[in-house]
GROMACS .gro file of N, CA and C in nm:
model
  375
    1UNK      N    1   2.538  -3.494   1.951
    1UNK     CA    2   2.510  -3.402   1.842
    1UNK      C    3   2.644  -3.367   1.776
    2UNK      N    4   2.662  -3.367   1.657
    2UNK     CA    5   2.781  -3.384   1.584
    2UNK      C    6   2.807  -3.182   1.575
    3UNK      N    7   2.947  -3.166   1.566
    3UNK     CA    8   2.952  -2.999   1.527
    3UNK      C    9   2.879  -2.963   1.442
    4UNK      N   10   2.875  -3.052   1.332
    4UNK     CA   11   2.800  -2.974   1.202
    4UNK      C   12   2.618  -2.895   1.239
    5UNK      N   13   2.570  -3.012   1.349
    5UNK     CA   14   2.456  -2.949   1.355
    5UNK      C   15   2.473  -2.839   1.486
    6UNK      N   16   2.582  -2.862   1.583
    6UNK     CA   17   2.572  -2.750   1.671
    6UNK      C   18   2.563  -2.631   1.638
    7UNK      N   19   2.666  -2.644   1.481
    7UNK     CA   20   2.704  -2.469   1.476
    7UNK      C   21   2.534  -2.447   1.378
    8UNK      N   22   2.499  -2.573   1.309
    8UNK     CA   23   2.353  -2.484   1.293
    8UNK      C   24   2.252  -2.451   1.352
    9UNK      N   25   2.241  -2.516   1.462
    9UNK     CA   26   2.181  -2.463   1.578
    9UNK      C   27   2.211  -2.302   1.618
   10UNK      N   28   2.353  -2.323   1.641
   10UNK     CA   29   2.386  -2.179   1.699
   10UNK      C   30   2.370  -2.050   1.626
   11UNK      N   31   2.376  -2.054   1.466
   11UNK     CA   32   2.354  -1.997   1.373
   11UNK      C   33   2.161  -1.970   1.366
   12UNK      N   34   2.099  -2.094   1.374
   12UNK     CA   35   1.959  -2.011   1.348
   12UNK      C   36   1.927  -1.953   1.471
   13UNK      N   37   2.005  -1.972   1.579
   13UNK     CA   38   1.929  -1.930   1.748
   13UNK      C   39   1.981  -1.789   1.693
   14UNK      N   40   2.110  -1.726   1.644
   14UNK     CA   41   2.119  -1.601   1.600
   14UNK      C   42   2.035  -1.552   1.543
   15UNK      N   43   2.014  -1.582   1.450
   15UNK     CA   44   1.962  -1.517   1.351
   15UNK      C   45   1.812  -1.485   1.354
   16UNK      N   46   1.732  -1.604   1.436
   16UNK     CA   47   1.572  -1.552   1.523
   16UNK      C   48   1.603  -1.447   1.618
   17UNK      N   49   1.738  -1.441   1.704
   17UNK     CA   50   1.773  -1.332   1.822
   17UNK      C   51   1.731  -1.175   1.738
   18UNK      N   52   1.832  -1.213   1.606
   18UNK     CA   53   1.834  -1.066   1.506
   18UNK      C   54   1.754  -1.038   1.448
   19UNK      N   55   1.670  -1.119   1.392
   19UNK     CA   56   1.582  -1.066   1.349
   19UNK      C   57   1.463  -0.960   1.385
   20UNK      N   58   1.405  -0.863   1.331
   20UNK     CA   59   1.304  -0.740   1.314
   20UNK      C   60   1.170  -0.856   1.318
   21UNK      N   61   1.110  -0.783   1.374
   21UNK     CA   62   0.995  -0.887   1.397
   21UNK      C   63   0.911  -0.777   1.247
   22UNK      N   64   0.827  -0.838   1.162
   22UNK     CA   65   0.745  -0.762   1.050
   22UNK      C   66   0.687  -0.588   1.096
   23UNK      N   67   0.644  -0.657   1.220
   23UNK     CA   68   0.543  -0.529   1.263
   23UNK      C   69   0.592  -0.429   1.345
   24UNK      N   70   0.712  -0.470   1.381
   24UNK     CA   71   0.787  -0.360   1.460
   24UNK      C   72   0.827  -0.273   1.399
   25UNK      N   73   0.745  -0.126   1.384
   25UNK     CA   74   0.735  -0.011   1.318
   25UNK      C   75   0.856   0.057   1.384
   26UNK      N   76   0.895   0.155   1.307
   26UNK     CA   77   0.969   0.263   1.383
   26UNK      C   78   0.895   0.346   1.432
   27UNK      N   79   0.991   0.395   1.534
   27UNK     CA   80   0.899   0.557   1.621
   27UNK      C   81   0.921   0.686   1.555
   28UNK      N   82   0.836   0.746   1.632
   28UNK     CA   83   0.865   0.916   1.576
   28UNK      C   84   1.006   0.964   1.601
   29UNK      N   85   1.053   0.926   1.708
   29UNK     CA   86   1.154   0.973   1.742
   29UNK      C   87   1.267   0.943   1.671
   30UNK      N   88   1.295   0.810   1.630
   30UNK     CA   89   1.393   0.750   1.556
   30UNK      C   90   1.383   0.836   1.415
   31UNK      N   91   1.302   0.785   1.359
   31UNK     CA   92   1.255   0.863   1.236
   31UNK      C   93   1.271   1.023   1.174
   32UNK      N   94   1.241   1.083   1.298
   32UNK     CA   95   1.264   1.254   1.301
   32UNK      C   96   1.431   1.231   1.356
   33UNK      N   97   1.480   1.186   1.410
   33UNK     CA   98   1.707   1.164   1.397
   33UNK      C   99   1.733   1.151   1.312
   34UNK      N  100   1.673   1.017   1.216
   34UNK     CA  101   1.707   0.990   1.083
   34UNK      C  102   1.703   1.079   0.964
   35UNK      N  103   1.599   1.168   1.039
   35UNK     CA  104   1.589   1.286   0.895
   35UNK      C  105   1.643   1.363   0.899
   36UNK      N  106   1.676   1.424   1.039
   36UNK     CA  107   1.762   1.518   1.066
   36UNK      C  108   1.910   1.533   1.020
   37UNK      N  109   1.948   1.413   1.031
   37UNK     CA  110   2.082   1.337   0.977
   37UNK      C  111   2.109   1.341   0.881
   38UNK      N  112   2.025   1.318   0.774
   38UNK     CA  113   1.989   1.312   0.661
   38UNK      C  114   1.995   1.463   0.583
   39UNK      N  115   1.929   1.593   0.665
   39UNK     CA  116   1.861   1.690   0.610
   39UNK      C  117   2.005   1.766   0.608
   40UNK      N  118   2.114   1.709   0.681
   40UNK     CA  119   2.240   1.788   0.745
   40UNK      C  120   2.358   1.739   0.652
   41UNK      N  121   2.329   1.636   0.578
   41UNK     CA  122   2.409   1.568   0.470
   41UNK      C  123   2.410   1.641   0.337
   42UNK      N  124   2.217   1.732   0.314
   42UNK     CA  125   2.286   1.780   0.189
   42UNK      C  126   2.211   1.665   0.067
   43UNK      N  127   2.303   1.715  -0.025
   43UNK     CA  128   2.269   1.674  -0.146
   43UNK      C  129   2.346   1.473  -0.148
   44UNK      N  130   2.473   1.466  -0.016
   44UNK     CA  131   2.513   1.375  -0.011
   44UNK      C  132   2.433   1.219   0.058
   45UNK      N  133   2.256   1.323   0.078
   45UNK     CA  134   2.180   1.235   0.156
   45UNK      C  135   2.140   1.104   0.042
   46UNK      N  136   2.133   1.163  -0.028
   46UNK     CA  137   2.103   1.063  -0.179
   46UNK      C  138   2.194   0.939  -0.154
   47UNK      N  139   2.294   0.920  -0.131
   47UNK     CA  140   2.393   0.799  -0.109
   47UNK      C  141   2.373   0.753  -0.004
   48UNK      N  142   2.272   0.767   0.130
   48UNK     CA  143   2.273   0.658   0.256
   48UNK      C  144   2.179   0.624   0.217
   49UNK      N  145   2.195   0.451   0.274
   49UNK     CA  146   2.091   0.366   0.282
   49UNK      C  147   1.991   0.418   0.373
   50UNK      N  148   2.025   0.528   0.467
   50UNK     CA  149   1.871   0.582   0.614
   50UNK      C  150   1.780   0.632   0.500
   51UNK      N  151   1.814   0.711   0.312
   51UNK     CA  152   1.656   0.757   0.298
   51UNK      C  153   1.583   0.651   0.240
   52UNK      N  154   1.652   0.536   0.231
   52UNK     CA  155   1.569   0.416   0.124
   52UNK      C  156   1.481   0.366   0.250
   53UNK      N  157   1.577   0.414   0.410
   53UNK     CA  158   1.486   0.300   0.469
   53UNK      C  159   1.346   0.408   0.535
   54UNK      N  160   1.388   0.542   0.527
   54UNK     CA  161   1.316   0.648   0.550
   54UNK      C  162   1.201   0.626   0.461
   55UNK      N  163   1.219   0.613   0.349
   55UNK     CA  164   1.115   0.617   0.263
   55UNK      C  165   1.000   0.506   0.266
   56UNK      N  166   1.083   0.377   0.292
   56UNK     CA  167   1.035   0.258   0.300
   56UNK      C  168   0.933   0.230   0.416
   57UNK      N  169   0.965   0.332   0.537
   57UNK     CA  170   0.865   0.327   0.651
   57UNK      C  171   0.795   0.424   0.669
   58UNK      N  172   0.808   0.556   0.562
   58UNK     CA  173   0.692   0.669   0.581
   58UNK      C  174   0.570   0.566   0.474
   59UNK      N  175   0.609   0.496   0.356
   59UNK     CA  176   0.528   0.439   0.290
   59UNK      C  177   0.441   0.369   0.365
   60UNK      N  178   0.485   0.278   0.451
   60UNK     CA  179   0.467   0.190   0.533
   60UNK      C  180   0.303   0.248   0.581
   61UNK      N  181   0.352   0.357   0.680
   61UNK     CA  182   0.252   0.374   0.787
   61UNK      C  183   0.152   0.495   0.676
   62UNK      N  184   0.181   0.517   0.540
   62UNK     CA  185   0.070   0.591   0.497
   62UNK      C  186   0.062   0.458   0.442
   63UNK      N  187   0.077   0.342   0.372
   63UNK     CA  188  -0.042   0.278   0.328
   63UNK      C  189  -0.125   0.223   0.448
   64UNK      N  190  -0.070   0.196   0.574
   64UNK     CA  191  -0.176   0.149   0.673
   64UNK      C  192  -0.294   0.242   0.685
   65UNK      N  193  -0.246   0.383   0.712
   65UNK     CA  194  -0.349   0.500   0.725
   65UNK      C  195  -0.442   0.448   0.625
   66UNK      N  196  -0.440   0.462   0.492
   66UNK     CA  197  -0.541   0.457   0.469
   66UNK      C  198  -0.587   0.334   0.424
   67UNK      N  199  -0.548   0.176   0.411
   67UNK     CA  200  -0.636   0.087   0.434
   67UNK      C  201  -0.734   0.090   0.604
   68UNK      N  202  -0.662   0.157   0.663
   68UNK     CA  203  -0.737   0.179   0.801
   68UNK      C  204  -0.880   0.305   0.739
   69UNK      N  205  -0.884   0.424   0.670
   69UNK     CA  206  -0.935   0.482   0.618
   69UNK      C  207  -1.078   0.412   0.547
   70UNK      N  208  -1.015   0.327   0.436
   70UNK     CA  209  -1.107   0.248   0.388
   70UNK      C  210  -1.175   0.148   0.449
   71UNK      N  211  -1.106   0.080   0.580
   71UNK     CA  212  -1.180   0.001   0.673
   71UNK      C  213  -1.319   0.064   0.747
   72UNK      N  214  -1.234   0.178   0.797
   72UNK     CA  215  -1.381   0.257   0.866
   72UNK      C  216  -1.459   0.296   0.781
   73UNK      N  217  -1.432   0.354   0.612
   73UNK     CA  218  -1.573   0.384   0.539
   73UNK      C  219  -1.638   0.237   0.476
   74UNK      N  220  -1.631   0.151   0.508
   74UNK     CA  221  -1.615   0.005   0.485
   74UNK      C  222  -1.752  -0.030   0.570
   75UNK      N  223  -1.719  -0.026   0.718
   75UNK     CA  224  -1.785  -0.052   0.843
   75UNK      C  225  -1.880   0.102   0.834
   76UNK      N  226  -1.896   0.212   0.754
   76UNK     CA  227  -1.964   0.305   0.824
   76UNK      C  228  -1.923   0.360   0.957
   77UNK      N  229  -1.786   0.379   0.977
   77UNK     CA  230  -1.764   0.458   1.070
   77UNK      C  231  -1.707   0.596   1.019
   78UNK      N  232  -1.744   0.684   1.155
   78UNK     CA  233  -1.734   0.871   1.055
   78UNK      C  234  -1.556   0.818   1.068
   79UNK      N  235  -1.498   0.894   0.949
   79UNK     CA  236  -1.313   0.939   0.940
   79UNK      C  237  -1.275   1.010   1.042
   80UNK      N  238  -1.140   0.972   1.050
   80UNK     CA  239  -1.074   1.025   1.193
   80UNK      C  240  -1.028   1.183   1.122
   81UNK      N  241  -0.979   1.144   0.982
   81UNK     CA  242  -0.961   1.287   0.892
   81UNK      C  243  -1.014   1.329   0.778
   82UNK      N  244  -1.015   1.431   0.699
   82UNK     CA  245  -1.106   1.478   0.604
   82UNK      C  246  -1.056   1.525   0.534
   83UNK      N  247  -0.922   1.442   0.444
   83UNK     CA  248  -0.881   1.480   0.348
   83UNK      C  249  -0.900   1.373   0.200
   84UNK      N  250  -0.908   1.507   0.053
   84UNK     CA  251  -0.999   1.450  -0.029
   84UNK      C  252  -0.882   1.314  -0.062
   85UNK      N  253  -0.904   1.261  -0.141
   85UNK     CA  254  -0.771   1.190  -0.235
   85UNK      C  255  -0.679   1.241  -0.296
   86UNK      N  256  -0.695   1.327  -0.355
   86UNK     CA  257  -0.632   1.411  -0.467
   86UNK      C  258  -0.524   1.518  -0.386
   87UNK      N  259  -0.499   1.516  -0.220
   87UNK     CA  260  -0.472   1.634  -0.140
   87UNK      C  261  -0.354   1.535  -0.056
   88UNK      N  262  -0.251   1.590  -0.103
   88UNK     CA  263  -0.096   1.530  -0.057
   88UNK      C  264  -0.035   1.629   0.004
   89UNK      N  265   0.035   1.596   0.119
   89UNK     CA  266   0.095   1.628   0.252
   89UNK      C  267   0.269   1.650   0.188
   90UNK      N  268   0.340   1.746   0.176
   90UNK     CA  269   0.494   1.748   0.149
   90UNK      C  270   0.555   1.689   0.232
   91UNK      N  271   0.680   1.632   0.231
   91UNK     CA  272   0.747   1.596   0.287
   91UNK      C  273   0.770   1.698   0.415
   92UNK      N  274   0.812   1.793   0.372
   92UNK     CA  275   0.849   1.888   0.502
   92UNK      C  276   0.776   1.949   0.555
   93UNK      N  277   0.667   1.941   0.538
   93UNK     CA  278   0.527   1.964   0.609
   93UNK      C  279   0.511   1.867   0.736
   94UNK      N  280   0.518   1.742   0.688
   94UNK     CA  281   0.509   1.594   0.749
   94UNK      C  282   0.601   1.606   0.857
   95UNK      N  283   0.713   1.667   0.836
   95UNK     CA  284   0.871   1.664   0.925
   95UNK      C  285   0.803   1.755   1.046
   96UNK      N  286   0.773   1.875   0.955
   96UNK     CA  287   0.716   1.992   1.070
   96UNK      C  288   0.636   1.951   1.153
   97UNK      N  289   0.551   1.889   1.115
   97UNK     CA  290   0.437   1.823   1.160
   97UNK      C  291   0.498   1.758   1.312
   98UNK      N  292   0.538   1.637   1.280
   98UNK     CA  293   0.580   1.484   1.371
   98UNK      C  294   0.711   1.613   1.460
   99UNK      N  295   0.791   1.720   1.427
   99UNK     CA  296   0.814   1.792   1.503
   99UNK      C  297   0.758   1.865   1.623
  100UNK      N  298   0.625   1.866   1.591
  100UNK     CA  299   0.573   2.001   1.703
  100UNK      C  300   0.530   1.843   1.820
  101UNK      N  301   0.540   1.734   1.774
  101UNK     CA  302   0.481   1.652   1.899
  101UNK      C  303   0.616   1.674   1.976
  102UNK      N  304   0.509   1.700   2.072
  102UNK     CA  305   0.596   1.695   2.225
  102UNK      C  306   0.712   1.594   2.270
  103UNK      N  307   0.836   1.605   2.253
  103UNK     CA  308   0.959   1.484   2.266
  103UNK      C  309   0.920   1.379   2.351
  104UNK      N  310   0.830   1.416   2.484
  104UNK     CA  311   0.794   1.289   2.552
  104UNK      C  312   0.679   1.213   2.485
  105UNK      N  313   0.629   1.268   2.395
  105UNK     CA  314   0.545   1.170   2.313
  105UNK      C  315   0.607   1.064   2.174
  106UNK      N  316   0.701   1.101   2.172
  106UNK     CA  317   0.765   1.088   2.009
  106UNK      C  318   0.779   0.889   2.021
  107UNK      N  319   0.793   0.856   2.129
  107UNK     CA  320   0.803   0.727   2.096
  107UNK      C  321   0.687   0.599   2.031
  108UNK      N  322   0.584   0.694   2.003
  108UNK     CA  323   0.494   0.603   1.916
  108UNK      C  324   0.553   0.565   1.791
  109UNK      N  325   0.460   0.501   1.739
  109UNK     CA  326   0.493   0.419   1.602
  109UNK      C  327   0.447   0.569   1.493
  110UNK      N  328   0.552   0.548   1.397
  110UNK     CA  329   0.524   0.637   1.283
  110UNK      C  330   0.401   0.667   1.230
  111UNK      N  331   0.328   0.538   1.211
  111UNK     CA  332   0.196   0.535   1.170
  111UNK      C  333   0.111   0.561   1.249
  112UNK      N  334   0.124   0.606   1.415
  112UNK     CA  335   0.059   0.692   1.478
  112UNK      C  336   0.110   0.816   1.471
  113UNK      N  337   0.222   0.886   1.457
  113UNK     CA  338   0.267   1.025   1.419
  113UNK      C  339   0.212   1.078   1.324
  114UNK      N  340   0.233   1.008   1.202
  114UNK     CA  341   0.176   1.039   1.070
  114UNK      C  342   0.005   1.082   1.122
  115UNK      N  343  -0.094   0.968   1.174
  115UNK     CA  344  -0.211   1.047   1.160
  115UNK      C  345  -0.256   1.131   1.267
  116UNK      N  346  -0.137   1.155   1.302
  116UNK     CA  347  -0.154   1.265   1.466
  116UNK      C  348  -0.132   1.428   1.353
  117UNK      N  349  -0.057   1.403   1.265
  117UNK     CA  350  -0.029   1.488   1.161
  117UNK      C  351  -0.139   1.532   1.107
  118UNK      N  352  -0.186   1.413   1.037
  118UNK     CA  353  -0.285   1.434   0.932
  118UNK      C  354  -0.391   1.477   1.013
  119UNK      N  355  -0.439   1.429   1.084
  119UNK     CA  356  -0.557   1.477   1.127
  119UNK      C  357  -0.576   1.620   1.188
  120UNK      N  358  -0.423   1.667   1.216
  120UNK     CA  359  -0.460   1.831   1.295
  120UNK      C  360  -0.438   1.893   1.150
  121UNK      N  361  -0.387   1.844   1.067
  121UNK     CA  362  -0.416   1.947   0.902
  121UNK      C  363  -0.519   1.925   0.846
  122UNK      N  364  -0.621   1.814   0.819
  122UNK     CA  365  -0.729   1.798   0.765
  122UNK      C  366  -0.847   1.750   0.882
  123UNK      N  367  -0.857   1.855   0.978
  123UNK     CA  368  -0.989   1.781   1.032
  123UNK      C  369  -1.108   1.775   0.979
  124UNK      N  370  -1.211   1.691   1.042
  124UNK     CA  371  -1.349   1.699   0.999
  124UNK      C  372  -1.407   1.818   1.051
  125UNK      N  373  -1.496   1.843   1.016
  125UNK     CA  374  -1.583   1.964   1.024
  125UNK      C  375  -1.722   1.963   1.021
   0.00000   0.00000   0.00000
């Protein structure tokens, strides 16, 4: 095997090592550091790349919520929550929220935090 292809060998075996697999969500826990970090920066939070990626994975696990939403009214199954469309969650509501879970729980995926959230603010009834 000539160098030229060793080092490309060695180069893609990296780069599958590094790579984020698609579905590997962040946790609560990571997520609630990142904001914290963030919330302690100020007006200077605007310049880190953590809120593009903050933003990029709260999006994340609310669009799953609710294609998961529309799946179950899809199939006729009752909603896990009972909020209308028109009825949006603040940011620091959300924070407060994924806060009160218990630290030994925090290592789920965001998109289980988020509807651990949503659902103790909008239950069914």
């Amino acid at each position: 095997m000539s160098l030229r292809h060793r080092v490309a060998l060695v180069a893609a075996a990296v780069a599958v090592a590094s790579a984020t697999p698609a579905d590997a969500a962040m946790d609560v826990n990571t997520f609630l550091a990142k904001a914290t970090v963030l919330k302690a920066k100020g007006p200077m939070a605007l310049f880190s790349s953590d809120l593009s990626l903050l933003k990029h994975e709260a999006g994340l696990a609310t669009a799953q919520i609710s294609a998961d939403k529309k799946a179950r009214a899809a199939a006729h199954q009752p909603p896990l929550y009972c909020a209308r469309d028109d009825e949006r969650m603040g940011a620091n509501e959300m924070l407060a929220g994924l806060a009160a879970i218990p630290p030994a729980e925090r290592g789920m995926s965001l998109k289980e935090g988020f509807l651990r959230v949503i659902v103790k603010r909008y239950p069914c009834r």
